[in-house]
PDB file of C-alpha atoms and ligand atoms in Angstrom:
ATOM      1  CA  MET A1353     -81.870  80.713  96.435  1.00 98.00           C
ATOM      2  CA  GLN A1354     -83.886  83.083  94.203  1.00 98.00           C
ATOM      3  CA  GLU A1355     -83.556  80.609  91.333  1.00 98.00           C
ATOM      4  CA  LEU A1356     -84.729  77.794  93.580  1.00 98.00           C
ATOM      5  CA  LEU A1357     -87.790  79.757  94.733  1.00 98.00           C
ATOM      6  CA  SER A1358     -88.730  80.647  91.138  1.00 98.00           C
ATOM      7  CA  GLU A1359     -88.326  76.998  90.129  1.00 98.00           C
ATOM      8  CA  ILE A1360     -90.505  75.867  93.051  1.00 98.00           C
ATOM      9  CA  ALA A1361     -93.198  78.382  92.065  1.00 98.00           C
ATOM     10  CA  LYS A1362     -93.086  77.119  88.447  1.00 98.00           C
ATOM     11  CA  VAL A1363     -93.453  73.505  89.532  1.00 98.00           C
ATOM     12  CA  ALA A1364     -96.424  74.466  91.739  1.00 98.00           C
ATOM     13  CA  GLU A1365     -98.106  76.409  88.920  1.00 96.00           C
ATOM     14  CA  ALA A1366     -97.748  73.438  86.578  1.00 97.00           C
ATOM     15  CA  SER A1367     -99.098  70.911  89.087  1.00 97.00           C
ATOM     16  CA  PRO A1368    -102.328  69.325  87.802  1.00 94.00           C
ATOM     17  CA  ASP A1369    -103.637  68.536  91.325  1.00 95.00           C
ATOM     18  CA  LYS A1370    -103.814  71.585  93.551  1.00 95.00           C
ATOM     19  CA  GLY A1371    -105.866  70.037  96.385  1.00 96.00           C
ATOM     20  CA  GLU A1372    -109.262  71.136  97.696  1.00 96.00           C
ATOM     21  CA  VAL A1373    -110.032  74.568  99.142  1.00 96.00           C
ATOM     22  CA  ALA A1374    -111.645  74.465 102.629  1.00 95.00           C
ATOM     23  CA  THR A1375    -115.375  75.086 102.311  1.00 93.00           C
ATOM     24  CA  TYR A1376    -116.597  74.756 105.909  1.00 92.00           C
ATOM     25  CA  ILE A1377    -115.832  78.454 106.477  1.00 94.00           C
ATOM     26  CA  PRO A1378    -118.043  80.004 103.747  1.00 95.00           C
ATOM     27  CA  GLU A1379    -115.795  83.041 103.274  1.00 94.00           C
ATOM     28  CA  LEU A1380    -112.836  80.760 102.432  1.00 95.00           C
ATOM     29  CA  ALA A1381    -114.801  78.631  99.960  1.00 95.00           C
ATOM     30  CA  GLY A1382    -114.544  81.294  97.259  1.00 94.00           C
ATOM     31  CA  VAL A1383    -110.738  81.606  97.290  1.00 96.00           C
ATOM     32  CA  ILE A1384    -109.231  80.850  93.848  1.00 94.00           C
ATOM     33  CA  PRO A1385    -107.251  77.581  94.207  1.00 93.00           C
ATOM     34  CA  ASP A1386    -104.830  78.430  91.431  1.00 95.00           C
ATOM     35  CA  GLN A1387    -102.491  80.550  93.571  1.00 97.00           C
ATOM     36  CA  PHE A1388     -99.060  79.881  95.029  1.00 98.00           C
ATOM     37  CA  GLY A1389     -96.601  82.069  96.887  1.00 98.00           C
ATOM     38  CA  ILE A1390     -93.404  81.566  98.849  1.00 98.00           C
ATOM     39  CA  ALA A1391     -91.200  83.930 100.875  1.00 99.00           C
ATOM     40  CA  VAL A1392     -87.953  83.332 102.734  1.00 98.00           C
ATOM     41  CA  ALA A1393     -86.983  85.832 105.449  1.00 98.00           C
ATOM     42  CA  PHE A1394     -83.376  85.236 106.474  1.00 98.00           C
ATOM     43  CA  GLU A1395     -82.087  85.743 109.990  1.00 96.00           C
ATOM     44  CA  ASP A1396     -80.132  88.822 108.813  1.00 95.00           C
ATOM     45  CA  GLY A1397     -83.288  90.499 107.478  1.00 94.00           C
ATOM     46  CA  ARG A1398     -82.902  89.733 103.756  1.00 97.00           C
ATOM     47  CA  LEU A1399     -86.056  88.570 102.030  1.00 98.00           C
ATOM     48  CA  LEU A1400     -86.631  86.613  98.827  1.00 98.00           C
ATOM     49  CA  THR A1401     -89.988  85.747  97.275  1.00 98.00           C
ATOM     50  CA  ALA A1402     -91.581  84.004  94.302  1.00 98.00           C
ATOM     51  CA  GLY A1403     -95.123  83.604  92.927  1.00 98.00           C
ATOM     52  CA  ASP A1404     -98.077  85.268  94.689  1.00 98.00           C
ATOM     53  CA  ALA A1405     -96.038  86.255  97.741  1.00 98.00           C
ATOM     54  CA  GLU A1406     -97.763  89.637  98.092  1.00 98.00           C
ATOM     55  CA  VAL A1407    -101.348  88.316  98.042  1.00 98.00           C
ATOM     56  CA  PRO A1408    -102.988  88.428 101.502  1.00 98.00           C
ATOM     57  CA  PHE A1409    -104.578  85.190 102.722  1.00 98.00           C
ATOM     58  CA  SER A1410    -106.336  84.016 105.874  1.00 98.00           C
ATOM     59  CA  ILE A1411    -103.644  82.648 108.187  1.00 98.00           C
ATOM     60  CA  GLN A1412    -106.202  80.641 110.229  1.00 98.00           C
ATOM     61  CA  SER A1413    -104.374  78.132 112.446  1.00 98.00           C
ATOM     62  CA  VAL A1414    -100.950  79.595 111.761  1.00 98.00           C
ATOM     63  CA  SER A1415    -102.159  82.226 114.271  1.00 98.00           C
ATOM     64  CA  LYS A1416    -101.918  79.522 116.950  1.00 98.00           C
ATOM     65  CA  VAL A1417     -98.132  79.924 116.982  1.00 98.00           C
ATOM     66  CA  PHE A1418     -98.368  83.613 117.884  1.00 98.00           C
ATOM     67  CA  ALA A1419    -101.219  82.937 120.337  1.00 98.00           C
ATOM     68  CA  LEU A1420     -99.093  80.289 122.065  1.00 98.00           C
ATOM     69  CA  ALA A1421     -96.163  82.702 122.377  1.00 98.00           C
ATOM     70  CA  LEU A1422     -98.490  85.328 123.865  1.00 98.00           C
ATOM     71  CA  ALA A1423    -100.172  82.899 126.284  1.00 98.00           C
ATOM     72  CA  LEU A1424     -96.774  81.597 127.468  1.00 98.00           C
ATOM     73  CA  GLY A1425     -95.704  85.198 127.948  1.00 96.00           C
ATOM     74  CA  ARG A1426     -98.733  85.687 130.204  1.00 96.00           C
ATOM     75  CA  VAL A1427     -98.604  82.576 132.397  1.00 97.00           C
ATOM     76  CA  GLY A1428     -95.358  80.758 131.545  1.00 97.00           C
ATOM     77  CA  ASP A1429     -95.263  77.039 132.317  1.00 97.00           C
ATOM     78  CA  GLN A1430     -98.612  77.276 134.142  1.00 98.00           C
ATOM     79  CA  LEU A1431    -100.159  76.854 130.690  1.00 98.00           C
ATOM     80  CA  TRP A1432     -99.089  73.201 130.634  1.00 98.00           C
ATOM     81  CA  TYR A1433    -101.507  72.349 133.459  1.00 98.00           C
ATOM     82  CA  ARG A1434    -104.350  73.196 131.084  1.00 98.00           C
ATOM     83  CA  VAL A1435    -103.065  71.893 127.745  1.00 98.00           C
ATOM     84  CA  GLY A1436    -100.752  69.005 126.823  1.00 98.00           C
ATOM     85  CA  ARG A1437     -97.743  68.682 124.553  1.00 97.00           C
ATOM     86  CA  GLU A1438     -98.424  65.509 122.613  1.00 96.00           C
ATOM     87  CA  PRO A1439     -99.634  65.008 119.048  1.00 96.00           C
ATOM     88  CA  SER A1440    -103.300  63.997 118.933  1.00 93.00           C
ATOM     89  CA  GLY A1441    -103.194  61.763 115.857  1.00 90.00           C
ATOM     90  CA  LEU A1442    -106.670  63.087 115.107  1.00 90.00           C
ATOM     91  CA  SER A1443    -108.104  65.849 112.934  1.00 89.00           C
ATOM     92  CA  PHE A1444    -107.720  69.496 113.960  1.00 90.00           C
ATOM     93  CA  ASP A1445    -111.280  69.846 115.254  1.00 89.00           C
ATOM     94  CA  SER A1446    -111.751  66.421 116.877  1.00 91.00           C
ATOM     95  CA  ILE A1447    -113.630  66.245 120.180  1.00 92.00           C
ATOM     96  CA  LEU A1448    -112.833  62.567 120.732  1.00 92.00           C
ATOM     97  CA  LEU A1449    -109.983  62.754 123.249  1.00 92.00           C
ATOM     98  CA  LEU A1450    -111.414  65.609 125.306  1.00 94.00           C
ATOM     99  CA  GLU A1451    -113.841  63.427 127.229  1.00 92.00           C
ATOM    100  CA  ARG A1452    -111.329  60.649 127.835  1.00 93.00           C
ATOM    101  CA  GLU A1453    -108.666  63.132 128.992  1.00 94.00           C
ATOM    102  CA  ASP A1454    -110.842  65.243 131.326  1.00 95.00           C
ATOM    103  CA  GLY A1455    -110.992  68.352 129.153  1.00 97.00           C
ATOM    104  CA  ILE A1456    -107.193  68.781 128.845  1.00 97.00           C
ATOM    105  CA  PRO A1457    -106.543  69.118 125.092  1.00 98.00           C
ATOM    106  CA  ARG A1458    -103.585  67.197 123.697  1.00 97.00           C
ATOM    107  CA  ASN A1459    -101.666  70.255 122.437  1.00 97.00           C
ATOM    108  CA  PRO A1460    -102.068  74.013 121.744  1.00 98.00           C
ATOM    109  CA  PHE A1461    -102.264  73.563 117.950  1.00 97.00           C
ATOM    110  CA  ILE A1462    -105.440  71.499 117.683  1.00 97.00           C
ATOM    111  CA  ASN A1463    -108.584  73.603 117.979  1.00 97.00           C
ATOM    112  CA  ALA A1464    -109.453  72.534 121.548  1.00 97.00           C
ATOM    113  CA  GLY A1465    -105.938  73.421 122.733  1.00 98.00           C
ATOM    114  CA  ALA A1466    -105.961  76.697 120.848  1.00 98.00           C
ATOM    115  CA  LEU A1467    -109.222  77.651 122.575  1.00 98.00           C
ATOM    116  CA  VAL A1468    -107.395  77.220 125.893  1.00 98.00           C
ATOM    117  CA  THR A1469    -104.446  79.396 124.773  1.00 98.00           C
ATOM    118  CA  THR A1470    -106.896  82.034 123.531  1.00 98.00           C
ATOM    119  CA  ASP A1471    -108.681  81.874 126.886  1.00 98.00           C
ATOM    120  CA  THR A1472    -105.276  82.313 128.573  1.00 98.00           C
ATOM    121  CA  TYR A1473    -104.222  85.486 126.740  1.00 98.00           C
ATOM    122  CA  LEU A1474    -107.801  86.795 127.024  1.00 98.00           C
ATOM    123  CA  ALA A1475    -107.878  86.437 130.833  1.00 96.00           C
ATOM    124  CA  GLY A1476    -108.121  89.714 132.725  1.00 91.00           C
ATOM    125  CA  SER A1477    -108.919  91.782 129.625  1.00 94.00           C
ATOM    126  CA  ASN A1478    -111.619  91.929 126.947  1.00 97.00           C
ATOM    127  CA  PRO A1479    -111.593  90.528 123.379  1.00 97.00           C
ATOM    128  CA  ARG A1480    -110.773  93.907 121.819  1.00 97.00           C
ATOM    129  CA  GLU A1481    -107.774  94.488 124.101  1.00 98.00           C
ATOM    130  CA  ALA A1482    -106.577  90.886 123.850  1.00 98.00           C
ATOM    131  CA  LEU A1483    -106.752  90.913 120.039  1.00 98.00           C
ATOM    132  CA  GLY A1484    -104.991  94.278 120.065  1.00 98.00           C
ATOM    133  CA  GLU A1485    -102.194  92.696 122.049  1.00 98.00           C
ATOM    134  CA  LEU A1486    -101.973  89.719 119.676  1.00 98.00           C
ATOM    135  CA  LEU A1487    -101.919  91.978 116.616  1.00 98.00           C
ATOM    136  CA  GLY A1488     -99.325  94.162 118.353  1.00 98.00           C
ATOM    137  CA  PHE A1489     -97.125  91.098 118.885  1.00 98.00           C
ATOM    138  CA  ILE A1490     -97.434  90.016 115.238  1.00 98.00           C
ATOM    139  CA  ARG A1491     -96.894  93.544 113.893  1.00 98.00           C
ATOM    140  CA  ALA A1492     -93.782  93.940 116.059  1.00 97.00           C
ATOM    141  CA  ALA A1493     -92.493  90.547 114.915  1.00 97.00           C
ATOM    142  CA  ALA A1494     -93.037  91.434 111.244  1.00 97.00           C
ATOM    143  CA  ASP A1495     -92.176  95.127 111.668  1.00 96.00           C
ATOM    144  CA  ASP A1496     -95.371  95.854 109.750  1.00 98.00           C
ATOM    145  CA  ASP A1497     -98.300  97.847 111.171  1.00 98.00           C
ATOM    146  CA  SER A1498    -100.568  97.120 108.212  1.00 98.00           C
ATOM    147  CA  ILE A1499    -101.298  93.523 109.347  1.00 98.00           C
ATOM    148  CA  HIS A1500    -104.997  93.290 110.202  1.00 98.00           C
ATOM    149  CA  ILE A1501    -108.007  91.048 110.843  1.00 98.00           C
ATOM    150  CA  ASN A1502    -110.470  90.296 108.044  1.00 98.00           C
ATOM    151  CA  GLU A1503    -113.783  90.904 109.807  1.00 98.00           C
ATOM    152  CA  LYS A1504    -115.808  89.088 107.126  1.00 97.00           C
ATOM    153  CA  VAL A1505    -113.804  85.878 107.597  1.00 97.00           C
ATOM    154  CA  ALA A1506    -114.116  86.129 111.395  1.00 98.00           C
ATOM    155  CA  GLN A1507    -117.903  86.601 111.181  1.00 97.00           C
ATOM    156  CA  SER A1508    -118.213  83.821 108.613  1.00 96.00           C
ATOM    157  CA  GLU A1509    -116.509  81.382 110.988  1.00 96.00           C
ATOM    158  CA  LEU A1510    -118.430  82.635 114.024  1.00 96.00           C
ATOM    159  CA  THR A1511    -121.790  81.967 112.408  1.00 96.00           C
ATOM    160  CA  THR A1512    -120.888  78.482 111.171  1.00 95.00           C
ATOM    161  CA  GLY A1513    -118.397  77.282 113.803  1.00 95.00           C
ATOM    162  CA  HIS A1514    -120.671  74.818 115.590  1.00 96.00           C
ATOM    163  CA  ARG A1515    -117.830  72.351 116.086  1.00 96.00           C
ATOM    164  CA  ASN A1516    -115.643  74.974 117.767  1.00 97.00           C
ATOM    165  CA  PHE A1517    -118.566  76.052 119.962  1.00 97.00           C
ATOM    166  CA  SER A1518    -119.076  72.460 121.068  1.00 97.00           C
ATOM    167  CA  LEU A1519    -115.368  72.102 121.868  1.00 97.00           C
ATOM    168  CA  ALA A1520    -115.509  75.310 123.921  1.00 98.00           C
ATOM    169  CA  HIS A1521    -118.645  74.212 125.783  1.00 98.00           C
ATOM    170  CA  TYR A1522    -117.022  70.876 126.556  1.00 97.00           C
ATOM    171  CA  LEU A1523    -113.893  72.628 127.874  1.00 98.00           C
ATOM    172  CA  ALA A1524    -116.111  74.914 129.972  1.00 98.00           C
ATOM    173  CA  SER A1525    -117.990  71.908 131.382  1.00 97.00           C
ATOM    174  CA  CYS A1526    -114.614  70.513 132.526  1.00 97.00           C
ATOM    175  CA  GLY A1527    -113.693  73.827 134.150  1.00 98.00           C
ATOM    176  CA  ASN A1528    -110.933  74.525 131.587  1.00 98.00           C
ATOM    177  CA  LEU A1529    -112.167  77.947 130.391  1.00 98.00           C
ATOM    178  CA  ARG A1530    -112.017  81.135 132.485  1.00 97.00           C
ATOM    179  CA  SER A1531    -113.921  83.461 130.143  1.00 98.00           C
ATOM    180  CA  SER A1532    -117.352  82.784 128.647  1.00 97.00           C
ATOM    181  CA  VAL A1533    -117.666  80.528 125.598  1.00 98.00           C
ATOM    182  CA  ASP A1534    -118.908  83.481 123.521  1.00 97.00           C
ATOM    183  CA  LYS A1535    -115.938  85.659 124.457  1.00 98.00           C
ATOM    184  CA  VAL A1536    -113.416  82.908 123.787  1.00 98.00           C
ATOM    185  CA  LEU A1537    -114.968  81.995 120.429  1.00 98.00           C
ATOM    186  CA  GLY A1538    -115.284  85.635 119.385  1.00 98.00           C
ATOM    187  CA  THR A1539    -111.593  86.166 120.120  1.00 98.00           C
ATOM    188  CA  TYR A1540    -110.520  82.850 118.557  1.00 98.00           C
ATOM    189  CA  CYS A1541    -112.398  83.443 115.282  1.00 98.00           C
ATOM    190  CA  HIS A1542    -110.912  86.935 114.946  1.00 98.00           C
ATOM    191  CA  GLN A1543    -107.452  85.534 115.670  1.00 98.00           C
ATOM    192  CA  CYS A1544    -107.940  82.984 112.860  1.00 98.00           C
ATOM    193  CA  GLY A1545    -109.189  85.781 110.579  1.00 98.00           C
ATOM    194  CA  ILE A1546    -105.832  87.591 110.606  1.00 98.00           C
ATOM    195  CA  GLU A1547    -104.695  88.177 107.063  1.00 98.00           C
ATOM    196  CA  MET A1548    -101.109  88.223 105.823  1.00 98.00           C
ATOM    197  CA  SER A1549     -99.139  87.727 102.646  1.00 98.00           C
ATOM    198  CA  CYS A1550     -96.268  85.221 102.457  1.00 98.00           C
ATOM    199  CA  ARG A1551     -93.859  88.142 102.746  1.00 98.00           C
ATOM    200  CA  GLN A1552     -95.513  89.395 105.950  1.00 98.00           C
ATOM    201  CA  LEU A1553     -95.832  85.913 107.469  1.00 98.00           C
ATOM    202  CA  ALA A1554     -92.195  85.010 106.763  1.00 98.00           C
ATOM    203  CA  MET A1555     -91.140  88.268 108.416  1.00 98.00           C
ATOM    204  CA  ALA A1556     -93.452  87.640 111.394  1.00 98.00           C
ATOM    205  CA  GLY A1557     -91.860  84.215 111.950  1.00 98.00           C
ATOM    206  CA  ARG A1558     -88.308  85.568 112.281  1.00 98.00           C
ATOM    207  CA  PHE A1559     -88.559  85.671 116.094  1.00 97.00           C
ATOM    208  CA  LEU A1560     -88.495  81.851 116.025  1.00 98.00           C
ATOM    209  CA  ILE A1561     -85.112  81.639 114.246  1.00 97.00           C
ATOM    210  CA  GLU A1562     -82.117  81.260 116.504  1.00 91.00           C
ATOM    211  CA  SER A1563     -80.166  84.453 115.771  1.00 93.00           C
ATOM    212  CA  ALA A1564     -78.851  87.604 117.432  1.00 92.00           C
ATOM    213  CA  ASN A1565     -80.383  89.638 114.567  1.00 93.00           C
ATOM    214  CA  THR A1566     -84.035  88.683 115.022  1.00 92.00           C
ATOM    215  CA  PRO A1567     -86.657  90.414 117.230  1.00 88.00           C
ATOM    216  CA  PRO A1568     -86.100  89.249 120.847  1.00 91.00           C
ATOM    217  CA  LEU A1569     -89.783  88.582 121.513  1.00 95.00           C
ATOM    218  CA  VAL A1570     -89.361  85.285 123.367  1.00 96.00           C
ATOM    219  CA  ALA A1571     -86.548  83.790 125.437  1.00 95.00           C
ATOM    220  CA  ALA A1572     -84.335  81.099 123.864  1.00 96.00           C
ATOM    221  CA  LEU A1573     -85.836  78.218 125.841  1.00 96.00           C
ATOM    222  CA  ARG A1574     -89.363  79.257 124.857  1.00 97.00           C
ATOM    223  CA  ARG A1575     -88.366  79.626 121.192  1.00 97.00           C
ATOM    224  CA  ARG A1576     -86.925  76.103 121.200  1.00 97.00           C
ATOM    225  CA  ARG A1577     -90.062  74.714 122.793  1.00 97.00           C
ATOM    226  CA  ILE A1578     -92.406  76.456 120.349  1.00 98.00           C
ATOM    227  CA  ASN A1579     -90.328  75.018 117.486  1.00 98.00           C
ATOM    228  CA  ALA A1580     -90.560  71.564 119.088  1.00 98.00           C
ATOM    229  CA  MET A1581     -94.352  71.874 119.273  1.00 98.00           C
ATOM    230  CA  MET A1582     -94.451  72.937 115.618  1.00 98.00           C
ATOM    231  CA  MET A1583     -92.409  69.912 114.603  1.00 98.00           C
ATOM    232  CA  THR A1584     -94.486  67.394 116.575  1.00 98.00           C
ATOM    233  CA  CYS A1585     -97.996  68.906 116.379  1.00 97.00           C
ATOM    234  CA  GLY A1586     -97.981  71.673 113.720  1.00 98.00           C
ATOM    235  CA  HIS A1587     -99.736  69.685 110.989  1.00 97.00           C
ATOM    236  CA  TYR A1588    -102.410  67.832 112.988  1.00 91.00           C
ATOM    237  CA  ASP A1589    -102.536  64.146 112.061  1.00 93.00           C
ATOM    238  CA  GLY A1590    -100.182  64.954 109.170  1.00 95.00           C
ATOM    239  CA  SER A1591     -97.385  66.112 111.530  1.00 96.00           C
ATOM    240  CA  GLY A1592     -95.369  62.908 111.187  1.00 96.00           C
ATOM    241  CA  ASP A1593     -95.690  63.064 107.411  1.00 96.00           C
ATOM    242  CA  PHE A1594     -94.486  66.698 107.305  1.00 97.00           C
ATOM    243  CA  ALA A1595     -91.500  65.903 109.573  1.00 98.00           C
ATOM    244  CA  PHE A1596     -90.691  62.898 107.376  1.00 97.00           C
ATOM    245  CA  ARG A1597     -90.897  64.833 104.109  1.00 97.00           C
ATOM    246  CA  VAL A1598     -89.568  68.249 105.164  1.00 98.00           C
ATOM    247  CA  GLY A1599     -87.748  67.834 108.476  1.00 98.00           C
ATOM    248  CA  LEU A1600     -88.425  71.371 109.669  1.00 98.00           C
ATOM    249  CA  PRO A1601     -90.837  72.762 112.311  1.00 98.00           C
ATOM    250  CA  GLY A1602     -93.958  74.119 110.659  1.00 98.00           C
ATOM    251  CA  LYS A1603     -97.507  75.240 111.367  1.00 98.00           C
ATOM    252  CA  SER A1604    -100.274  75.040 108.806  1.00 98.00           C
ATOM    253  CA  GLY A1605    -103.698  76.654 108.510  1.00 98.00           C
ATOM    254  CA  VAL A1606    -106.823  75.762 106.543  1.00 97.00           C
ATOM    255  CA  GLY A1607    -106.372  78.987 104.559  1.00 98.00           C
ATOM    256  CA  GLY A1608    -103.508  77.110 102.849  1.00 98.00           C
ATOM    257  CA  GLY A1609    -100.618  78.898 104.564  1.00 98.00           C
ATOM    258  CA  ILE A1610     -97.661  77.198 106.263  1.00 98.00           C
ATOM    259  CA  LEU A1611     -95.046  78.904 108.417  1.00 98.00           C
ATOM    260  CA  VAL A1612     -91.804  76.923 108.507  1.00 98.00           C
ATOM    261  CA  ILE A1613     -88.708  77.650 110.597  1.00 98.00           C
ATOM    262  CA  ALA A1614     -85.202  76.678 109.566  1.00 98.00           C
ATOM    263  CA  PRO A1615     -83.435  77.149 112.925  1.00 97.00           C
ATOM    264  CA  GLY A1616     -80.498  79.533 112.751  1.00 97.00           C
ATOM    265  CA  ARG A1617     -81.218  80.334 109.109  1.00 98.00           C
ATOM    266  CA  ALA A1618     -84.626  81.604 108.035  1.00 98.00           C
ATOM    267  CA  SER A1619     -88.368  81.816 108.428  1.00 98.00           C
ATOM    268  CA  ILE A1620     -90.285  80.582 105.394  1.00 98.00           C
ATOM    269  CA  ALA A1621     -93.926  81.175 104.481  1.00 99.00           C
ATOM    270  CA  VAL A1622     -95.603  79.228 101.718  1.00 98.00           C
ATOM    271  CA  TRP A1623     -99.215  79.527 100.588  1.00 98.00           C
ATOM    272  CA  SER A1624    -101.532  77.711  98.246  1.00 98.00           C
ATOM    273  CA  PRO A1625    -105.221  77.407  99.204  1.00 98.00           C
ATOM    274  CA  GLY A1626    -105.856  73.818  98.064  1.00 98.00           C
ATOM    275  CA  LEU A1627    -105.528  71.316 100.930  1.00 97.00           C
ATOM    276  CA  ASN A1628    -104.479  67.672 101.198  1.00 95.00           C
ATOM    277  CA  ARG A1629    -106.429  65.031 103.123  1.00 92.00           C
ATOM    278  CA  TYR A1630    -104.993  66.220 106.463  1.00 92.00           C
ATOM    279  CA  GLY A1631    -106.218  69.790 105.902  1.00 93.00           C
ATOM    280  CA  ASN A1632    -102.712  71.109 105.150  1.00 96.00           C
ATOM    281  CA  SER A1633    -101.759  72.972 101.960  1.00 98.00           C
ATOM    282  CA  LYS A1634    -101.087  70.370  99.273  1.00 98.00           C
ATOM    283  CA  LEU A1635     -98.766  72.402  97.060  1.00 98.00           C
ATOM    284  CA  GLY A1636     -97.319  74.146 100.122  1.00 98.00           C
ATOM    285  CA  THR A1637     -96.229  70.809 101.578  1.00 98.00           C
ATOM    286  CA  GLU A1638     -94.823  69.646  98.225  1.00 98.00           C
ATOM    287  CA  ALA A1639     -92.979  72.954  97.810  1.00 98.00           C
ATOM    288  CA  MET A1640     -91.426  72.670 101.257  1.00 98.00           C
ATOM    289  CA  GLU A1641     -90.363  69.110 100.521  1.00 98.00           C
ATOM    290  CA  MET A1642     -88.543  70.304  97.384  1.00 98.00           C
ATOM    291  CA  PHE A1643     -87.119  73.297  99.289  1.00 98.00           C
ATOM    292  CA  ALA A1644     -85.731  71.154 102.144  1.00 98.00           C
ATOM    293  CA  LYS A1645     -84.267  68.601  99.753  1.00 98.00           C
ATOM    294  CA  ARG A1646     -82.498  71.237  97.656  1.00 98.00           C
ATOM    295  CA  THR A1647     -81.231  73.403 100.532  1.00 98.00           C
ATOM    296  CA  GLY A1648     -80.319  70.505 102.816  1.00 98.00           C
ATOM    297  CA  TRP A1649     -81.844  72.503 105.662  1.00 98.00           C
ATOM    298  CA  SER A1650     -83.673  69.620 107.363  1.00 98.00           C
ATOM    299  CA  VAL A1651     -82.831  69.664 111.081  1.00 97.00           C
ATOM    300  CA  PHE A1652     -82.105  65.957 110.720  1.00 96.00           C
ATOM    301  CA  GLY A1653     -79.145  66.696 108.430  1.00 90.00           C
TER     302      GLY A1653
HETATM  303  N1  LIG B1934    -110.334  78.668 112.165  1.00 90.95           N
HETATM  304  C1  LIG B1934    -110.173  77.293 111.833  1.00 90.95           C
HETATM  305  C2  LIG B1934    -111.046  76.419 112.681  1.00 90.95           C
HETATM  306  O1  LIG B1934    -111.115  76.628 113.840  1.00 90.95           O
HETATM  307  C3  LIG B1934    -108.730  76.935 111.989  1.00 90.95           C
HETATM  308  C4  LIG B1934    -108.405  75.530 111.587  1.00 90.95           C
HETATM  309  C5  LIG B1934    -107.138  75.453 110.789  1.00 90.95           C
HETATM  310  O2  LIG B1934    -106.630  76.421 110.244  1.00 90.95           O
HETATM  311  O3  LIG B1934    -106.615  74.350 110.685  1.00 90.95           O
HETATM  312  O4  LIG B1934    -111.687  75.542 112.215  1.00 90.95           O
END
């Protein structure tokens, strides 16, 4: 496995086309594209890494996995009255379906749906407490208290996130937000500004592996369902392509990170900041394709 990871990192380094770094969040625009890291955290706690696996990056939408787990912990299946479970077939920040579908976002991993899950774990507390709870969940999952929020990234997104503000206002106009738009956006942007290395993210994802050795943070049924959502909706309108090429549940973020779960085996984090046309890490997706092919770990056999 170590040889495979080193080989994957070498292939990524040599790749002439590393994709395009996201520029719509100014703080992310300056990230050096020429970086690649991968980490595999096994169900028994062993960890292997290659490339820039210790470099912290902005996890962005990968945070939506942890936010979903927290929101489900708060309200259970009640969440599904406010957000759906179907792929949207549209970009991560699309507003198109919201009007047609009465302000019920298609799934918790597109931005509109994630604003509803943020609103759910925020209910009854304030942004500081709610973010403290989210960070507490992630730190417990990773067994690492150094995981933190990059305030500069959060502020950068807050000042330029007009699209997310419009999504939140639209949700509010449909009665699908309990807290104010400002509170929800403030919490959401800080959630997206969480920073982790591949090593930390792979460790944090271990609660989604089916194993007696991993942190029991969610019940088995919930773990299965979160994995199902990752498989069907984790890569926006590139979710079908990722399932086709990799065959494992995964969640991407515009910071270039992807968290992938190999059920019963391992949690894998891969990072390279350049994105493909769907807004998912280009080299990260290619690396996972090579990884799944060589390990034979696709859930489809
Ligand atoms: N914070 C980003 C946004 O809301 C997350 C999107 C992503 O990572 O795909 O635009």
